[in-house]
């Protein structure tokens, strides 16, 4: 559970870091399972690249990602912010190889999600490796969540891990706060909080799991009814299409659902882009 100080920090700053999700040994086990997937299923599945399945709605086809999102300690902490009724909109793996120049530019998560400017959403970002400043941990701009969604420019930069290389111009780097995490630790950030991350200059991989939690009250005004995985409490408003999450790796029925969800979400997630948004494309991962 979050302390009063941690809840106050999230309300004030739009983020809080250093929370515990797993023990270091448990984090190592999750990492080993991710790397086993990479070794045994490098070709992907269902006509999708493994990188796309890792980065978009992985909980629908990869059981370990659905399991991480249901971890009781994580749900307890999220409930301290969002309340007792929780759904998972998406689970993503962010991986930076040692020495990689890959970055995440300054952005707000809610920009293209079709959820408006809701406060009923947060991202839990869980470190499976040592995510130090040197390894390219996240940086946050305190208090930026108190404003509105601002303009983003699509860059499609090759080293940018974001789907369209979207970025906010003119962010004051001097006001940014780093959020380093040890294996098994996590941070929470609000969907309007400005955040970014740098290249991995460490000698190890930088692996993190980003879980997008929402409450049943979130409305998808641009998407219509969207898909989400119930993980705690009840959805009495019935505003979401409930999905169970994967129980068997790359099950054919789950892969068919993955295609359905991707087709539904891609119009909004790629709206207004002047280039191809490969992460949200159909089979083959190209648009």
C-alpha positions as a Markdown table, in Angstrom:
| # | Residue | x | y | z |
|---|---|---|---|---|
| 1 | Unk | 0.0 | 0.0 | 0.0 |
| 2 | Unk | 1.1 | 3.6 | -0.6 |
| 3 | Unk | 2.0 | 5.8 | 2.4 |
| 4 | Unk | 0.2 | 9.1 | 2.8 |
| 5 | Unk | 3.4 | 10.8 | 1.7 |
| 6 | Unk | 3.6 | 8.8 | -1.5 |
| 7 | Unk | -0.1 | 9.5 | -2.3 |
| 8 | Unk | 0.5 | 13.2 | -1.7 |
| 9 | Unk | 3.6 | 13.1 | -3.9 |
| 10 | Unk | 1.6 | 11.6 | -6.8 |
| 11 | Unk | -1.2 | 14.2 | -6.4 |
| 12 | Unk | 1.3 | 17.1 | -6.2 |
| 13 | Unk | 3.9 | 16.0 | -8.8 |
| 14 | Unk | 2.0 | 13.6 | -11.1 |
| 15 | Unk | 4.4 | 10.7 | -10.4 |
| 16 | Unk | 5.9 | 8.7 | -7.6 |
| 17 | Unk | 8.9 | 6.3 | -7.8 |
| 18 | Unk | 10.6 | 3.8 | -5.7 |
| 19 | Unk | 7.5 | 1.7 | -5.0 |
| 20 | Unk | 7.9 | -2.1 | -4.5 |
| 21 | Unk | 6.2 | -4.5 | -6.9 |
| 22 | Unk | 8.4 | -7.6 | -6.6 |
| 23 | Unk | 11.5 | -8.8 | -4.8 |
| 24 | Unk | 14.8 | -8.7 | -6.7 |
| 25 | Unk | 14.6 | -12.5 | -7.1 |
| 26 | Unk | 11.0 | -12.3 | -8.5 |
| 27 | Unk | 12.1 | -9.6 | -10.9 |
| 28 | Unk | 14.9 | -11.8 | -12.1 |
| 29 | Unk | 12.5 | -14.6 | -12.7 |
| 30 | Unk | 10.2 | -12.4 | -14.8 |
| 31 | Unk | 13.2 | -11.2 | -16.8 |
| 32 | Unk | 14.3 | -14.8 | -17.5 |
| 33 | Unk | 10.8 | -15.5 | -18.8 |
| 34 | Unk | 10.9 | -12.5 | -21.1 |
| 35 | Unk | 14.3 | -13.5 | -22.4 |
| 36 | Unk | 13.1 | -17.1 | -22.9 |
| 37 | Unk | 10.3 | -15.7 | -25.1 |
| 38 | Unk | 12.8 | -13.7 | -27.1 |
| 39 | Unk | 14.9 | -16.9 | -27.6 |
| 40 | Unk | 12.1 | -19.3 | -28.5 |
| 41 | Unk | 9.7 | -17.0 | -30.4 |
| 42 | Unk | 12.0 | -14.5 | -32.1 |
| 43 | Unk | 9.8 | -14.8 | -35.3 |
| 44 | Unk | 6.7 | -13.6 | -33.5 |
| 45 | Unk | 3.3 | -15.1 | -33.9 |
| 46 | Unk | 0.1 | -14.8 | -35.9 |
| 47 | Unk | 1.8 | -12.7 | -38.5 |
| 48 | Unk | 3.0 | -10.1 | -36.0 |
| 49 | Unk | 6.6 | -9.3 | -35.1 |
| 50 | Unk | 7.5 | -10.2 | -31.5 |
| 51 | Unk | 8.5 | -6.5 | -30.9 |
| 52 | Unk | 4.9 | -5.5 | -31.8 |
| 53 | Unk | 3.4 | -8.1 | -29.5 |
| 54 | Unk | 5.7 | -6.9 | -26.7 |
| 55 | Unk | 4.8 | -3.2 | -27.2 |
| 56 | Unk | 1.0 | -3.3 | -28.1 |
| 57 | Unk | -1.6 | -5.1 | -25.9 |
| 58 | Unk | 0.8 | -7.9 | -25.0 |
| 59 | Unk | -1.6 | -9.0 | -22.2 |
| 60 | Unk | -3.9 | -10.4 | -24.8 |
| 61 | Unk | -1.5 | -13.0 | -26.2 |
| 62 | Unk | 1.3 | -13.4 | -23.6 |
| 63 | Unk | 0.3 | -14.8 | -20.3 |
| 64 | Unk | 3.3 | -13.5 | -18.3 |
| 65 | Unk | 2.3 | -9.9 | -19.1 |
| 66 | Unk | -1.3 | -10.5 | -18.0 |
| 67 | Unk | 0.0 | -12.1 | -14.8 |
| 68 | Unk | 2.3 | -9.2 | -14.0 |
| 69 | Unk | -0.7 | -6.8 | -14.4 |
| 70 | Unk | -2.7 | -8.9 | -11.9 |
| 71 | Unk | 0.0 | -8.9 | -9.2 |
| 72 | Unk | -1.8 | -8.2 | -5.9 |
| 73 | Unk | 0.9 | -5.9 | -4.5 |
| 74 | Unk | 0.7 | -3.8 | -7.7 |
| 75 | Unk | -3.1 | -3.7 | -7.6 |
| 76 | Unk | -3.1 | -2.7 | -3.9 |
| 77 | Unk | -0.8 | 0.2 | -4.7 |
| 78 | Unk | -2.8 | 1.3 | -7.8 |
| 79 | Unk | -6.0 | 1.1 | -5.8 |
| 80 | Unk | -4.6 | 3.7 | -3.4 |
| 81 | Unk | -4.7 | 6.2 | -6.3 |
| 82 | Unk | -7.6 | 5.0 | -8.6 |
| 83 | Unk | -9.9 | 3.2 | -6.2 |
| 84 | Unk | -11.1 | -0.4 | -5.9 |
| 85 | Unk | -12.4 | -0.9 | -9.5 |
| 86 | Unk | -9.5 | -1.5 | -12.0 |
| 87 | Unk | -9.1 | -2.5 | -15.6 |
| 88 | Unk | -6.0 | -2.9 | -17.7 |
| 89 | Unk | -6.0 | -1.1 | -21.0 |
| 90 | Unk | -2.6 | -2.2 | -22.2 |
| 91 | Unk | 0.7 | -3.9 | -21.1 |
| 92 | Unk | 3.9 | -3.1 | -22.9 |
| 93 | Unk | 7.6 | -4.1 | -22.6 |
| 94 | Unk | 10.2 | -1.3 | -23.0 |
| 95 | Unk | 13.7 | -2.8 | -23.7 |
| 96 | Unk | 16.9 | -0.8 | -24.3 |
| 97 | Unk | 20.0 | -2.9 | -25.1 |
| 98 | Unk | 23.3 | -2.0 | -23.4 |
| 99 | Unk | 25.0 | 0.8 | -25.2 |
| 100 | Unk | 21.8 | 1.6 | -27.1 |
| 101 | Unk | 21.0 | 5.1 | -28.3 |
| 102 | Unk | 17.2 | 4.4 | -28.0 |
| 103 | Unk | 15.4 | 7.2 | -26.1 |
| 104 | Unk | 11.8 | 8.2 | -25.3 |
| 105 | Unk | 11.2 | 11.9 | -26.0 |
| 106 | Unk | 9.2 | 14.2 | -23.8 |
| 107 | Unk | 5.5 | 13.4 | -24.1 |
| 108 | Unk | 2.2 | 12.9 | -22.4 |
| 109 | Unk | 0.7 | 9.4 | -22.6 |
| 110 | Unk | -2.9 | 10.5 | -23.1 |
| 111 | Unk | -2.2 | 12.4 | -26.2 |
| 112 | Unk | -3.4 | 9.8 | -28.7 |
| 113 | Unk | -5.3 | 7.4 | -26.6 |
| 114 | Unk | -8.9 | 8.7 | -27.2 |
| 115 | Unk | -9.6 | 8.9 | -23.5 |
| 116 | Unk | -9.6 | 12.7 | -23.2 |
| 117 | Unk | -7.8 | 14.3 | -20.3 |
| 118 | Unk | -9.0 | 11.9 | -17.6 |
| 119 | Unk | -7.6 | 11.6 | -14.1 |
| 120 | Unk | -8.9 | 8.0 | -13.9 |
| 121 | Unk | -5.8 | 6.5 | -15.5 |
| 122 | Unk | -2.2 | 5.8 | -14.5 |
| 123 | Unk | 0.8 | 3.9 | -15.7 |
| 124 | Unk | 2.6 | 1.5 | -13.4 |
| 125 | Unk | 6.2 | 1.1 | -14.8 |
| 126 | Unk | 8.0 | -1.9 | -13.3 |
| 127 | Unk | 11.7 | -2.5 | -13.6 |
| 128 | Unk | 12.9 | -6.0 | -14.3 |
| 129 | Unk | 16.5 | -4.9 | -14.4 |
| 130 | Unk | 18.5 | -2.1 | -12.8 |
| 131 | Unk | 17.0 | 1.0 | -14.3 |
| 132 | Unk | 19.6 | 3.6 | -13.2 |
| 133 | Unk | 20.2 | 7.1 | -14.5 |
| 134 | Unk | 23.1 | 5.6 | -16.5 |
| 135 | Unk | 20.7 | 2.9 | -17.9 |
| 136 | Unk | 18.3 | 5.6 | -19.1 |
| 137 | Unk | 15.6 | 5.7 | -16.4 |
| 138 | Unk | 12.6 | 7.9 | -16.8 |
| 139 | Unk | 12.6 | 11.7 | -16.1 |
| 140 | Unk | 9.5 | 13.5 | -15.0 |
| 141 | Unk | 8.5 | 17.2 | -15.0 |
| 142 | Unk | 6.8 | 17.7 | -11.6 |
| 143 | Unk | 3.4 | 19.3 | -11.7 |
| 144 | Unk | 3.0 | 19.0 | -15.4 |
| 145 | Unk | -0.1 | 16.8 | -15.0 |
| 146 | Unk | -2.0 | 19.8 | -13.6 |
| 147 | Unk | -2.2 | 21.3 | -17.1 |
| 148 | Unk | -3.9 | 20.2 | -20.3 |
| 149 | Unk | -2.7 | 18.0 | -23.1 |
| 150 | Unk | -0.3 | 20.1 | -25.1 |
| 151 | Unk | 0.8 | 20.0 | -28.7 |
| 152 | Unk | 3.2 | 17.2 | -29.8 |
| 153 | Unk | 5.3 | 17.0 | -32.9 |
| 154 | Unk | 5.8 | 13.7 | -34.7 |
| 155 | Unk | 9.4 | 13.1 | -35.5 |
| 156 | Unk | 9.5 | 9.4 | -36.5 |
| 157 | Unk | 13.1 | 9.5 | -35.3 |
| 158 | Unk | 14.9 | 6.1 | -35.7 |
| 159 | Unk | 16.2 | 6.0 | -32.1 |
| 160 | Unk | 12.8 | 7.0 | -30.5 |
| 161 | Unk | 10.9 | 4.1 | -28.9 |
| 162 | Unk | 7.6 | 6.0 | -29.2 |
| 163 | Unk | 5.2 | 4.9 | -31.9 |
| 164 | Unk | 5.6 | 8.1 | -33.9 |
| 165 | Unk | 8.5 | 9.7 | -32.2 |
| 166 | Unk | 6.1 | 12.3 | -30.7 |
| 167 | Unk | 7.7 | 15.0 | -28.6 |
| 168 | Unk | 6.9 | 18.2 | -26.7 |
| 169 | Unk | 9.1 | 21.1 | -27.6 |
| 170 | Unk | 10.7 | 23.5 | -25.1 |
| 171 | Unk | 10.7 | 21.3 | -21.9 |
| 172 | Unk | 12.9 | 22.8 | -19.2 |
| 173 | Unk | 15.3 | 19.9 | -18.6 |
| 174 | Unk | 16.7 | 21.7 | -15.5 |
| 175 | Unk | 13.3 | 21.2 | -13.8 |
| 176 | Unk | 13.2 | 17.4 | -14.6 |
| 177 | Unk | 13.5 | 14.8 | -11.9 |
| 178 | Unk | 15.0 | 11.3 | -12.5 |
| 179 | Unk | 13.1 | 8.2 | -11.3 |
| 180 | Unk | 15.7 | 5.4 | -11.1 |
| 181 | Unk | 14.4 | 2.0 | -10.1 |
| 182 | Unk | 16.1 | -1.2 | -8.8 |
| 183 | Unk | 14.9 | -4.6 | -10.1 |
| 184 | Unk | 11.3 | -5.2 | -8.8 |
| 185 | Unk | 10.6 | -1.5 | -8.0 |
| 186 | Unk | 8.0 | 0.6 | -9.9 |
| 187 | Unk | 6.9 | 4.1 | -10.5 |
| 188 | Unk | 3.4 | 5.5 | -11.2 |
| 189 | Unk | 2.8 | 8.4 | -13.5 |
| 190 | Unk | -0.3 | 10.3 | -14.5 |
| 191 | Unk | -1.3 | 10.3 | -18.2 |
| 192 | Unk | -0.7 | 14.1 | -18.5 |
| 193 | Unk | 2.6 | 14.1 | -16.7 |
| 194 | Unk | 5.5 | 15.1 | -19.0 |
| 195 | Unk | 8.1 | 12.3 | -19.0 |
| 196 | Unk | 11.0 | 11.0 | -21.1 |
| 197 | Unk | 14.0 | 8.7 | -20.9 |
| 198 | Unk | 17.6 | 8.7 | -22.2 |
| 199 | Unk | 19.9 | 6.1 | -23.8 |
| 200 | Unk | 21.2 | 3.1 | -22.0 |
| 201 | Unk | 24.8 | 3.7 | -21.2 |
| 202 | Unk | 25.0 | 0.8 | -18.8 |
| 203 | Unk | 26.5 | -2.7 | -19.4 |
| 204 | Unk | 23.2 | -4.5 | -19.0 |
| 205 | Unk | 19.8 | -4.5 | -20.7 |
| 206 | Unk | 17.2 | -2.1 | -19.4 |
| 207 | Unk | 13.8 | -3.9 | -19.3 |
| 208 | Unk | 10.6 | -2.4 | -18.0 |
| 209 | Unk | 6.9 | -3.3 | -18.0 |
| 210 | Unk | 4.4 | -0.5 | -18.5 |
| 211 | Unk | 0.9 | -1.3 | -17.4 |
| 212 | Unk | -1.9 | 1.2 | -18.3 |
| 213 | Unk | -4.6 | 1.0 | -15.6 |
| 214 | Unk | -8.0 | 2.7 | -16.0 |
| 215 | Unk | -11.2 | 2.8 | -14.0 |
| 216 | Unk | -14.6 | 1.9 | -15.4 |
| 217 | Unk | -15.5 | 5.6 | -15.4 |
| 218 | Unk | -13.0 | 6.4 | -18.3 |
| 219 | Unk | -15.0 | 7.1 | -21.5 |
| 220 | Unk | -13.6 | 6.5 | -24.9 |
| 221 | Unk | -15.3 | 9.3 | -26.7 |
| 222 | Unk | -13.2 | 9.0 | -29.9 |
| 223 | Unk | -13.0 | 5.2 | -30.0 |
| 224 | Unk | -16.4 | 4.2 | -28.8 |
| 225 | Unk | -16.3 | 1.2 | -26.5 |
| 226 | Unk | -12.7 | 0.1 | -26.2 |
| 227 | Unk | -11.3 | -3.2 | -24.8 |
| 228 | Unk | -9.9 | -3.7 | -21.3 |
| 229 | Unk | -9.0 | -6.5 | -19.0 |
| 230 | Unk | -10.8 | -6.4 | -15.6 |
| 231 | Unk | -8.4 | -7.1 | -12.7 |
| 232 | Unk | -10.1 | -5.9 | -9.6 |
| 233 | Unk | -13.6 | -4.8 | -8.4 |
| 234 | Unk | -16.5 | -4.3 | -10.7 |
| 235 | Unk | -17.4 | -2.5 | -13.9 |
| 236 | Unk | -21.0 | -1.5 | -13.2 |
| 237 | Unk | -21.0 | 1.2 | -16.0 |
| 238 | Unk | -20.3 | -1.5 | -18.6 |
| 239 | Unk | -18.5 | 1.1 | -20.7 |
| 240 | Unk | -15.7 | -1.3 | -21.7 |
| 241 | Unk | -15.6 | -4.5 | -23.7 |
| 242 | Unk | -14.2 | -7.0 | -21.2 |
| 243 | Unk | -11.3 | -9.3 | -22.3 |
| 244 | Unk | -9.9 | -12.1 | -20.2 |
| 245 | Unk | -6.2 | -11.8 | -20.9 |
| 246 | Unk | -4.0 | -14.6 | -22.2 |
| 247 | Unk | -3.8 | -17.9 | -20.4 |
| 248 | Unk | -1.9 | -19.8 | -23.2 |
| 249 | Unk | 0.9 | -18.4 | -25.2 |
| 250 | Unk | -0.1 | -17.2 | -28.6 |
| 251 | Unk | -3.4 | -19.1 | -28.5 |
| 252 | Unk | -5.1 | -18.8 | -32.0 |
| 253 | Unk | -8.3 | -17.4 | -30.5 |
| 254 | Unk | -6.3 | -14.8 | -28.6 |
| 255 | Unk | -4.4 | -13.8 | -31.7 |
| 256 | Unk | -7.7 | -13.3 | -33.5 |
| 257 | Unk | -8.8 | -11.0 | -30.7 |
| 258 | Unk | -5.5 | -9.2 | -30.9 |
| 259 | Unk | -6.2 | -8.4 | -34.5 |
| 260 | Unk | -9.7 | -7.2 | -33.7 |
| 261 | Unk | -8.5 | -4.9 | -30.9 |
| 262 | Unk | -5.6 | -3.6 | -33.0 |
| 263 | Unk | -8.0 | -2.8 | -35.9 |
| 264 | Unk | -10.3 | -1.0 | -33.5 |
| 265 | Unk | -7.7 | 1.1 | -31.8 |
| 266 | Unk | -5.4 | 1.9 | -34.7 |
| 267 | Unk | -7.5 | 4.6 | -36.2 |
| 268 | Unk | -7.3 | 6.8 | -33.1 |
| 269 | Unk | -3.7 | 5.8 | -32.1 |
| 270 | Unk | -2.4 | 6.8 | -35.5 |
| 271 | Unk | -4.7 | 9.7 | -36.1 |
| 272 | Unk | -3.1 | 12.7 | -37.7 |
| 273 | Unk | 0.2 | 11.1 | -38.3 |
| 274 | Unk | 2.1 | 12.2 | -41.4 |
| 275 | Unk | 4.1 | 8.9 | -41.5 |
| 276 | Unk | 3.6 | 5.2 | -41.0 |
| 277 | Unk | 2.9 | 4.1 | -37.4 |
| 278 | Unk | 4.1 | 0.6 | -37.6 |
| 279 | Unk | 3.4 | -0.4 | -34.0 |
| 280 | Unk | -0.3 | -0.1 | -34.7 |
| 281 | Unk | -0.4 | -1.6 | -38.1 |
| 282 | Unk | -1.9 | -5.0 | -38.9 |
| 283 | Unk | 0.0 | -8.3 | -39.5 |
| 284 | Unk | 3.6 | -7.8 | -40.4 |
| 285 | Unk | 3.7 | -4.6 | -38.4 |
| 286 | Unk | 3.9 | -2.2 | -41.3 |
| 287 | Unk | 1.3 | 0.5 | -42.2 |
